[in-house]
């Protein structure tokens, strides 16, 4: 069964606006990660937040984690056209101990 | 540049062909992964190797055969594929050991775009 599911599936914004993507998951986790993928390329790791953390920042990225709701959000502030990409959350299953499971992703389009 | 390379970048093959995808990581990692990415589907984990031992195999058809000769190299051997196997095949690596690879940050290669005719 799918672990992480991103919402919305697609998001279109103007440069300078903020973009918020959400991720929900099903099991207990050790950490949650966000990745970015430019069209037809490999995924690039953006940020990792551990289960005992509630918020984390990296440059223009802000990630929150609510383990009680089994959800996370990724906020990109002051978006740029270069932020156009697909964004994926990935979670481990703390009990099963298997590899990361990726969601279907949110496709972000930033127009100038 | 993530330190993970994949060759070839594009591959077109017939259903009766045999080909291999190659992945090499220059990061000193212990775990390597093969994923399949099809349009409008989540990333599908195919195989995981940790310290050159296969530790996860997610019900992948036998027409896909992985090989991990050492911790820096990973191959995916392909034979008698079907058109539905057309996809982007991604390789990734992570630092982990057998007990710890599941939570690792993964470093991805650029992928091989495979088309099966």
GROMACS .gro file of C-alpha atoms in nm, chain B:
model
  117
  113UNK     CA    1   2.598   1.612  -1.030
  114UNK     CA    2   2.506   1.377  -0.747
  115UNK     CA    3   2.797   1.135  -0.776
  116UNK     CA    4   2.577   0.865  -0.929
  117UNK     CA    5   2.608   0.800  -1.300
  118UNK     CA    6   2.390   0.588  -1.524
  119UNK     CA    7   2.449   0.456  -1.874
  120UNK     CA    8   2.303   0.461  -2.125
  121UNK     CA    9   2.082   0.766  -2.082
  122UNK     CA   10   1.843   0.648  -2.351
  123UNK     CA   11   1.775   0.296  -2.475
  124UNK     CA   12   1.538   0.164  -2.738
  125UNK     CA   13   1.508  -0.211  -2.760
  126UNK     CA   14   1.291  -0.473  -2.918
  127UNK     CA   15   1.105  -0.731  -2.716
  128UNK     CA   16   1.355  -1.004  -2.803
  129UNK     CA   17   1.669  -0.805  -2.725
  130UNK     CA   18   1.899  -0.841  -2.428
  131UNK     CA   19   2.049  -0.526  -2.284
  132UNK     CA   20   2.196  -0.403  -1.957
  133UNK     CA   21   2.169  -0.081  -1.763
  134UNK     CA   22   2.470   0.031  -1.563
  135UNK     CA   23   2.492   0.243  -1.252
  136UNK     CA   24   2.806   0.362  -1.077
  137UNK     CA   25   2.836   0.560  -0.757
  138UNK     CA   26   3.141   0.758  -0.654
  139UNK     CA   27   3.024   0.837  -0.302
  140UNK     CA   28   3.159   0.544  -0.104
  141UNK     CA   29   2.807   0.430  -0.022
  142UNK     CA   30   2.709   0.080   0.087
  143UNK     CA   31   2.354   0.056  -0.048
  144UNK     CA   32   2.227   0.080  -0.406
  145UNK     CA   33   1.875   0.079  -0.547
  146UNK     CA   34   1.689   0.032  -0.874
  147UNK     CA   35   1.358   0.215  -0.926
  148UNK     CA   36   1.110   0.219  -1.210
  149UNK     CA   37   0.923   0.542  -1.281
  150UNK     CA   38   0.625   0.523  -1.515
  151UNK     CA   39   0.403   0.811  -1.610
  152UNK     CA   40   0.142   0.898  -1.345
  153UNK     CA   41   0.258   0.624  -1.108
  154UNK     CA   42   0.455   0.644  -0.785
  155UNK     CA   43   0.821   0.558  -0.796
  156UNK     CA   44   0.842   0.177  -0.775
  157UNK     CA   45   1.130   0.024  -0.583
  158UNK     CA   46   1.259  -0.279  -0.770
  159UNK     CA   47   1.574  -0.398  -0.591
  160UNK     CA   48   1.794  -0.297  -0.300
  161UNK     CA   49   2.151  -0.410  -0.241
  162UNK     CA   50   2.329  -0.346   0.085
  163UNK     CA   51   2.697  -0.439   0.107
  164UNK     CA   52   2.654  -0.624  -0.223
  165UNK     CA   53   2.379  -0.845  -0.084
  166UNK     CA   54   2.026  -0.821  -0.219
  167UNK     CA   55   1.807  -0.720   0.073
  168UNK     CA   56   1.482  -0.632  -0.099
  169UNK     CA   57   1.319  -0.761  -0.414
  170UNK     CA   58   0.971  -0.626  -0.472
  171UNK     CA   59   0.805  -0.895  -0.684
  172UNK     CA   60   0.981  -0.786  -0.997
  173UNK     CA   61   0.933  -1.006  -1.307
  174UNK     CA   62   1.225  -1.235  -1.382
  175UNK     CA   63   1.288  -1.057  -1.712
  176UNK     CA   64   1.466  -0.800  -1.492
  177UNK     CA   65   1.784  -0.940  -1.337
  178UNK     CA   66   2.000  -0.727  -1.107
  179UNK     CA   67   2.370  -0.771  -1.045
  180UNK     CA   68   2.588  -0.598  -0.788
  181UNK     CA   69   2.952  -0.704  -0.835
  182UNK     CA   70   3.081  -0.453  -0.578
  183UNK     CA   71   2.948  -0.167  -0.370
  184UNK     CA   72   3.017   0.090  -0.643
  185UNK     CA   73   2.847  -0.080  -0.937
  186UNK     CA   74   2.496  -0.200  -1.004
  187UNK     CA   75   2.357  -0.350  -1.321
  188UNK     CA   76   2.008  -0.428  -1.440
  189UNK     CA   77   2.001  -0.696  -1.707
  190UNK     CA   78   1.699  -0.686  -1.935
  191UNK     CA   79   1.565  -0.964  -2.157
  192UNK     CA   80   1.238  -1.029  -2.342
  193UNK     CA   81   1.083  -0.710  -2.212
  194UNK     CA   82   0.729  -0.599  -2.279
  195UNK     CA   83   0.612  -0.258  -2.406
  196UNK     CA   84   0.470  -0.182  -2.060
  197UNK     CA   85   0.825  -0.197  -1.926
  198UNK     CA   86   0.897   0.131  -2.104
  199UNK     CA   87   0.979   0.380  -1.830
  200UNK     CA   88   1.252   0.585  -1.667
  201UNK     CA   89   1.480   0.357  -1.467
  202UNK     CA   90   1.653   0.529  -1.179
  203UNK     CA   91   1.948   0.414  -0.977
  204UNK     CA   92   2.020   0.551  -0.633
  205UNK     CA   93   2.273   0.497  -0.359
  206UNK     CA   94   2.280   0.568   0.013
  207UNK     CA   95   2.539   0.545   0.289
  208UNK     CA   96   2.368   0.269   0.488
  209UNK     CA   97   2.454  -0.068   0.623
  210UNK     CA   98   2.218  -0.365   0.635
  211UNK     CA   99   2.052  -0.242   0.953
  212UNK     CA  100   2.030   0.123   0.864
  213UNK     CA  101   1.970   0.167   0.492
  214UNK     CA  102   1.591   0.204   0.519
  215UNK     CA  103   1.598   0.558   0.652
  216UNK     CA  104   1.890   0.687   0.449
  217UNK     CA  105   1.891   0.990   0.227
  218UNK     CA  106   1.923   0.859  -0.127
  219UNK     CA  107   2.130   1.004  -0.408
  220UNK     CA  108   1.988   0.946  -0.753
  221UNK     CA  109   2.144   0.914  -1.094
  222UNK     CA  110   1.993   1.091  -1.397
  223UNK     CA  111   1.809   0.780  -1.511
  224UNK     CA  112   1.786   0.569  -1.825
  225UNK     CA  113   1.485   0.634  -2.046
  226UNK     CA  114   1.390   0.289  -2.178
  227UNK     CA  115   1.156   0.235  -2.469
  228UNK     CA  116   1.049  -0.119  -2.557
  229UNK     CA  117   0.909  -0.158  -2.905
   0.00000   0.00000   0.00000
